[in-house]
Amino acid sequence: MNVGLIWAQTPDGVIGAGNAIPWRLPEDMAHFRATTLGHPVVMGRKTWDSLPPRFRPLSGRRNIVVTRDPLWAAEGAERAGSVGQALDIAARSAEPTASVWVIGGGEIYRAALAHATTLSVTEVDTSVSGDTYAPTPGPQWQPAEDRGWETSTSGLRYRIRTYTRPAASRP
């Protein structure tokens, strides 16, 4: 199973502030939807809580929420006690070549990075204060695609980059 991590970040690595995304980038949201649609998504409970109620669960995707609370439950979501357990849940019903996407937050990304085969990173050309940061991928991650800088309808510059890790460097 392919494990992908998908996020948007500033040059300083900020991905969130106050349990929200600190910018508006419709093109990134469209990329997120197109990339994750039809695949299981793994997220932390805070990320689940940050989704507007009308979007919970994310439609067209199996929603797996990682939380330490054994009693946590939400309609349309499956609970997992760890990232490893969440990936096992996703793998049980998936084809061996299927993908699962980890969608946040920072702690979940860091725990999932060792399992990942692909990173989809939207770089947002802005400077904002934040309290949640993207993981720092090591040198084993190789750029596979760079769509180049574009300007959003919101006025922000952004680019979407994909990274892969050679099989020899995977755990």
PDB file of C-alpha atoms in Angstrom:
ATOM      1  CA  MET A   1       0.000   0.000   0.000  1.00  0.00           C
ATOM      2  CA  ASN A   2       1.225   3.471  -0.852  1.00  0.00           C
ATOM      3  CA  VAL A   3       1.181   5.939   2.028  1.00  0.00           C
ATOM      4  CA  GLY A   4       1.059   9.582   1.025  1.00  0.00           C
ATOM      5  CA  LEU A   5       1.246  12.689   3.163  1.00  0.00           C
ATOM      6  CA  ILE A   6      -0.392  15.824   1.829  1.00  0.00           C
ATOM      7  CA  TRP A   7      -0.078  19.336   3.261  1.00  0.00           C
ATOM      8  CA  ALA A   8       0.426  23.015   2.455  1.00  0.00           C
ATOM      9  CA  GLN A   9       3.137  25.012   4.173  1.00  0.00           C
ATOM     10  CA  THR A  10       4.877  28.374   4.233  1.00  0.00           C
ATOM     11  CA  PRO A  11       8.626  28.623   3.556  1.00  0.00           C
ATOM     12  CA  ASP A  12       9.080  28.471   7.362  1.00  0.00           C
ATOM     13  CA  GLY A  13       7.091  25.210   7.524  1.00  0.00           C
ATOM     14  CA  VAL A  14       3.917  26.630   9.109  1.00  0.00           C
ATOM     15  CA  ILE A  15       0.875  24.477   8.333  1.00  0.00           C
ATOM     16  CA  GLY A  16      -1.577  25.760  10.931  1.00  0.00           C
ATOM     17  CA  ALA A  17      -2.485  28.352  13.536  1.00  0.00           C
ATOM     18  CA  GLY A  18      -5.162  27.964  16.176  1.00  0.00           C
ATOM     19  CA  ASN A  19      -6.369  24.667  14.671  1.00  0.00           C
ATOM     20  CA  ALA A  20      -7.001  26.332  11.304  1.00  0.00           C
ATOM     21  CA  ILE A  21      -5.200  26.877   8.012  1.00  0.00           C
ATOM     22  CA  PRO A  22      -3.943  30.491   8.123  1.00  0.00           C
ATOM     23  CA  TRP A  23      -4.516  31.300   4.434  1.00  0.00           C
ATOM     24  CA  ARG A  24      -7.111  30.843   1.728  1.00  0.00           C
ATOM     25  CA  LEU A  25      -5.938  28.903  -1.301  1.00  0.00           C
ATOM     26  CA  PRO A  26      -8.837  27.424  -3.323  1.00  0.00           C
ATOM     27  CA  GLU A  27      -6.505  25.763  -5.808  1.00  0.00           C
ATOM     28  CA  ASP A  28      -4.806  23.814  -3.037  1.00  0.00           C
ATOM     29  CA  MET A  29      -8.177  22.703  -1.679  1.00  0.00           C
ATOM     30  CA  ALA A  30      -9.086  21.470  -5.182  1.00  0.00           C
ATOM     31  CA  HIS A  31      -5.749  19.636  -5.409  1.00  0.00           C
ATOM     32  CA  PHE A  32      -6.359  18.098  -1.976  1.00  0.00           C
ATOM     33  CA  ARG A  33      -9.807  16.880  -2.986  1.00  0.00           C
ATOM     34  CA  ALA A  34      -8.655  15.483  -6.343  1.00  0.00           C
ATOM     35  CA  THR A  35      -5.700  13.701  -4.735  1.00  0.00           C
ATOM     36  CA  THR A  36      -7.516  12.152  -1.781  1.00  0.00           C
ATOM     37  CA  LEU A  37     -10.940  11.411  -3.294  1.00  0.00           C
ATOM     38  CA  GLY A  38     -11.629   7.690  -3.363  1.00  0.00           C
ATOM     39  CA  HIS A  39      -8.843   6.895  -0.902  1.00  0.00           C
ATOM     40  CA  PRO A  40      -8.822   6.417   2.866  1.00  0.00           C
ATOM     41  CA  VAL A  41      -7.635   9.492   4.766  1.00  0.00           C
ATOM     42  CA  VAL A  42      -5.920   9.403   8.146  1.00  0.00           C
ATOM     43  CA  MET A  43      -6.061  12.418  10.426  1.00  0.00           C
ATOM     44  CA  GLY A  44      -5.683  13.347  14.034  1.00  0.00           C
ATOM     45  CA  ARG A  45      -8.669  14.216  16.182  1.00  0.00           C
ATOM     46  CA  LYS A  46      -7.756  17.929  16.165  1.00  0.00           C
ATOM     47  CA  THR A  47      -7.749  17.898  12.362  1.00  0.00           C
ATOM     48  CA  TRP A  48     -11.160  16.200  12.419  1.00  0.00           C
ATOM     49  CA  ASP A  49     -12.416  18.886  14.815  1.00  0.00           C
ATOM     50  CA  SER A  50     -11.022  21.632  12.563  1.00  0.00           C
ATOM     51  CA  LEU A  51     -13.143  20.486   9.608  1.00  0.00           C
ATOM     52  CA  PRO A  52     -16.356  22.461   9.292  1.00  0.00           C
ATOM     53  CA  PRO A  53     -19.207  20.195  10.469  1.00  0.00           C
ATOM     54  CA  ARG A  54     -20.823  20.245   7.014  1.00  0.00           C
ATOM     55  CA  PHE A  55     -17.659  18.604   5.594  1.00  0.00           C
ATOM     56  CA  ARG A  56     -17.377  15.879   8.261  1.00  0.00           C
ATOM     57  CA  PRO A  57     -16.814  13.178   7.303  1.00  0.00           C
ATOM     58  CA  LEU A  58     -14.913  14.036   4.128  1.00  0.00           C
ATOM     59  CA  SER A  59     -17.139  12.591   1.418  1.00  0.00           C
ATOM     60  CA  GLY A  60     -15.901   9.933  -0.969  1.00  0.00           C
ATOM     61  CA  ARG A  61     -13.154   8.904   1.451  1.00  0.00           C
ATOM     62  CA  ARG A  62     -12.886   6.493   4.337  1.00  0.00           C
ATOM     63  CA  ASN A  63     -12.175   8.752   7.351  1.00  0.00           C
ATOM     64  CA  ILE A  64      -9.838   7.270   9.967  1.00  0.00           C
ATOM     65  CA  VAL A  65      -9.198   9.444  13.026  1.00  0.00           C
ATOM     66  CA  VAL A  66      -6.236   8.881  15.331  1.00  0.00           C
ATOM     67  CA  THR A  67      -6.940   9.668  18.970  1.00  0.00           C
ATOM     68  CA  ARG A  68      -5.714   8.467  22.342  1.00  0.00           C
ATOM     69  CA  ASP A  69      -9.275   8.623  23.686  1.00  0.00           C
ATOM     70  CA  PRO A  70     -10.629   5.047  23.527  1.00  0.00           C
ATOM     71  CA  LEU A  71     -14.206   6.317  23.878  1.00  0.00           C
ATOM     72  CA  TRP A  72     -14.058   8.847  21.031  1.00  0.00           C
ATOM     73  CA  ALA A  73     -16.584   8.250  18.267  1.00  0.00           C
ATOM     74  CA  ALA A  74     -18.048  10.320  15.459  1.00  0.00           C
ATOM     75  CA  GLU A  75     -20.504   9.487  12.732  1.00  0.00           C
ATOM     76  CA  GLY A  76     -18.703   8.626   9.510  1.00  0.00           C
ATOM     77  CA  ALA A  77     -15.309   8.144  11.143  1.00  0.00           C
ATOM     78  CA  GLU A  78     -13.350   5.134  12.325  1.00  0.00           C
ATOM     79  CA  ARG A  79     -11.189   5.491  15.427  1.00  0.00           C
ATOM     80  CA  ALA A  80      -7.577   4.351  15.620  1.00  0.00           C
ATOM     81  CA  GLY A  81      -5.328   4.534  18.657  1.00  0.00           C
ATOM     82  CA  SER A  82      -2.141   5.183  16.652  1.00  0.00           C
ATOM     83  CA  VAL A  83      -0.944   6.006  13.153  1.00  0.00           C
ATOM     84  CA  GLY A  84       0.194   2.395  12.755  1.00  0.00           C
ATOM     85  CA  GLN A  85      -3.262   1.120  13.673  1.00  0.00           C
ATOM     86  CA  ALA A  86      -4.859   3.637  11.278  1.00  0.00           C
ATOM     87  CA  LEU A  87      -2.663   2.415   8.419  1.00  0.00           C
ATOM     88  CA  ASP A  88      -3.549  -1.193   9.282  1.00  0.00           C
ATOM     89  CA  ILE A  89      -7.261  -0.311   9.161  1.00  0.00           C
ATOM     90  CA  ALA A  90      -6.793   1.338   5.767  1.00  0.00           C
ATOM     91  CA  ALA A  91      -4.784  -1.609   4.411  1.00  0.00           C
ATOM     92  CA  ARG A  92      -7.322  -4.253   5.444  1.00  0.00           C
ATOM     93  CA  SER A  93      -9.777  -3.302   2.743  1.00  0.00           C
ATOM     94  CA  ALA A  94      -7.385  -1.905   0.154  1.00  0.00           C
ATOM     95  CA  GLU A  95      -5.755  -3.341  -2.917  1.00  0.00           C
ATOM     96  CA  PRO A  96      -1.998  -3.824  -2.426  1.00  0.00           C
ATOM     97  CA  THR A  97      -1.343  -0.971  -4.872  1.00  0.00           C
ATOM     98  CA  ALA A  98      -3.925   1.350  -3.286  1.00  0.00           C
ATOM     99  CA  SER A  99      -3.083   4.619  -1.581  1.00  0.00           C
ATOM    100  CA  VAL A 100      -3.948   6.063   1.788  1.00  0.00           C
ATOM    101  CA  TRP A 101      -3.441   9.780   2.456  1.00  0.00           C
ATOM    102  CA  VAL A 102      -2.391  11.241   5.785  1.00  0.00           C
ATOM    103  CA  ILE A 103      -3.954  14.712   6.049  1.00  0.00           C
ATOM    104  CA  GLY A 104      -2.719  16.073   9.381  1.00  0.00           C
ATOM    105  CA  GLY A 105      -1.928  17.501  11.740  1.00  0.00           C
ATOM    106  CA  GLY A 106       1.699  18.033  12.600  1.00  0.00           C
ATOM    107  CA  GLU A 107       2.036  15.242  15.165  1.00  0.00           C
ATOM    108  CA  ILE A 108       0.309  12.751  12.853  1.00  0.00           C
ATOM    109  CA  TYR A 109       2.528  13.762   9.908  1.00  0.00           C
ATOM    110  CA  ARG A 110       5.673  13.219  11.982  1.00  0.00           C
ATOM    111  CA  ALA A 111       4.449   9.783  13.125  1.00  0.00           C
ATOM    112  CA  ALA A 112       3.495   8.773   9.572  1.00  0.00           C
ATOM    113  CA  LEU A 113       6.596  10.067   7.779  1.00  0.00           C
ATOM    114  CA  ALA A 114       8.512   6.824   8.355  1.00  0.00           C
ATOM    115  CA  HIS A 115       5.721   4.885   6.596  1.00  0.00           C
ATOM    116  CA  ALA A 116       5.331   7.303   3.678  1.00  0.00           C
ATOM    117  CA  THR A 117       6.161   6.646   0.045  1.00  0.00           C
ATOM    118  CA  THR A 118       4.946   9.990  -1.351  1.00  0.00           C
ATOM    119  CA  LEU A 119       4.722  13.586  -0.164  1.00  0.00           C
ATOM    120  CA  SER A 120       2.465  16.130  -1.845  1.00  0.00           C
ATOM    121  CA  VAL A 121       3.531  19.547  -0.574  1.00  0.00           C
ATOM    122  CA  THR A 122       1.962  22.834  -1.566  1.00  0.00           C
ATOM    123  CA  GLU A 123       4.399  25.634  -0.849  1.00  0.00           C
ATOM    124  CA  VAL A 124       2.549  28.857  -0.058  1.00  0.00           C
ATOM    125  CA  ASP A 125       4.602  32.010  -0.606  1.00  0.00           C
ATOM    126  CA  THR A 126       3.550  33.869   2.526  1.00  0.00           C
ATOM    127  CA  SER A 127       4.764  34.542   6.036  1.00  0.00           C
ATOM    128  CA  VAL A 128       2.343  33.881   8.879  1.00  0.00           C
ATOM    129  CA  SER A 129       2.624  33.053  12.549  1.00  0.00           C
ATOM    130  CA  GLY A 130       1.637  29.532  13.376  1.00  0.00           C
ATOM    131  CA  ASP A 131       1.649  26.879  16.039  1.00  0.00           C
ATOM    132  CA  THR A 132       1.715  23.761  13.871  1.00  0.00           C
ATOM    133  CA  TYR A 133       4.593  22.862  11.567  1.00  0.00           C
ATOM    134  CA  ALA A 134       5.220  20.397   8.755  1.00  0.00           C
ATOM    135  CA  PRO A 135       7.719  17.626   9.316  1.00  0.00           C
ATOM    136  CA  THR A 136      11.148  18.098   7.789  1.00  0.00           C
ATOM    137  CA  PRO A 137      11.739  15.328   5.253  1.00  0.00           C
ATOM    138  CA  GLY A 138      15.296  14.013   5.102  1.00  0.00           C
ATOM    139  CA  PRO A 139      17.624  13.862   2.100  1.00  0.00           C
ATOM    140  CA  GLN A 140      16.197  10.490   1.032  1.00  0.00           C
ATOM    141  CA  TRP A 141      13.146  12.311  -0.380  1.00  0.00           C
ATOM    142  CA  GLN A 142      13.602  13.085  -4.066  1.00  0.00           C
ATOM    143  CA  PRO A 143      11.590  15.684  -6.003  1.00  0.00           C
ATOM    144  CA  ALA A 144       9.398  13.863  -8.518  1.00  0.00           C
ATOM    145  CA  GLU A 145       7.228  16.713  -9.806  1.00  0.00           C
ATOM    146  CA  ASP A 146       7.190  20.495  -9.510  1.00  0.00           C
ATOM    147  CA  ARG A 147       4.294  22.287 -11.134  1.00  0.00           C
ATOM    148  CA  GLY A 148       6.034  25.651 -10.873  1.00  0.00           C
ATOM    149  CA  TRP A 149       4.852  28.831  -9.213  1.00  0.00           C
ATOM    150  CA  GLU A 150       1.303  29.975  -9.870  1.00  0.00           C
ATOM    151  CA  THR A 151      -0.858  32.765  -8.491  1.00  0.00           C
ATOM    152  CA  SER A 152      -4.057  31.804  -6.691  1.00  0.00           C
ATOM    153  CA  THR A 153      -7.370  33.576  -7.169  1.00  0.00           C
ATOM    154  CA  SER A 154      -6.769  34.720  -3.574  1.00  0.00           C
ATOM    155  CA  GLY A 155      -3.600  36.511  -4.715  1.00  0.00           C
ATOM    156  CA  LEU A 156      -1.113  34.186  -3.019  1.00  0.00           C
ATOM    157  CA  ARG A 157       1.701  32.553  -4.941  1.00  0.00           C
ATOM    158  CA  TYR A 158       1.999  28.782  -4.532  1.00  0.00           C
ATOM    159  CA  ARG A 159       3.505  25.702  -6.095  1.00  0.00           C
ATOM    160  CA  ILE A 160       2.705  22.037  -5.706  1.00  0.00           C
ATOM    161  CA  ARG A 161       5.626  19.664  -5.396  1.00  0.00           C
ATOM    162  CA  THR A 162       5.639  15.876  -5.165  1.00  0.00           C
ATOM    163  CA  TYR A 163       8.430  13.943  -3.491  1.00  0.00           C
ATOM    164  CA  THR A 164       9.085  10.216  -3.476  1.00  0.00           C
ATOM    165  CA  ARG A 165      11.408   8.059  -1.455  1.00  0.00           C
ATOM    166  CA  PRO A 166      13.347   5.304  -3.234  1.00  0.00           C
ATOM    167  CA  ALA A 167      12.339   1.836  -2.041  1.00  0.00           C
ATOM    168  CA  ALA A 168      15.867   1.208  -0.742  1.00  0.00           C
ATOM    169  CA  SER A 169      15.482   4.015   1.826  1.00  0.00           C
ATOM    170  CA  ARG A 170      12.111   2.830   3.179  1.00  0.00           C
ATOM    171  CA  PRO A 171      11.897   1.042   6.527  1.00  0.00           C
TER     172      PRO A 171
END
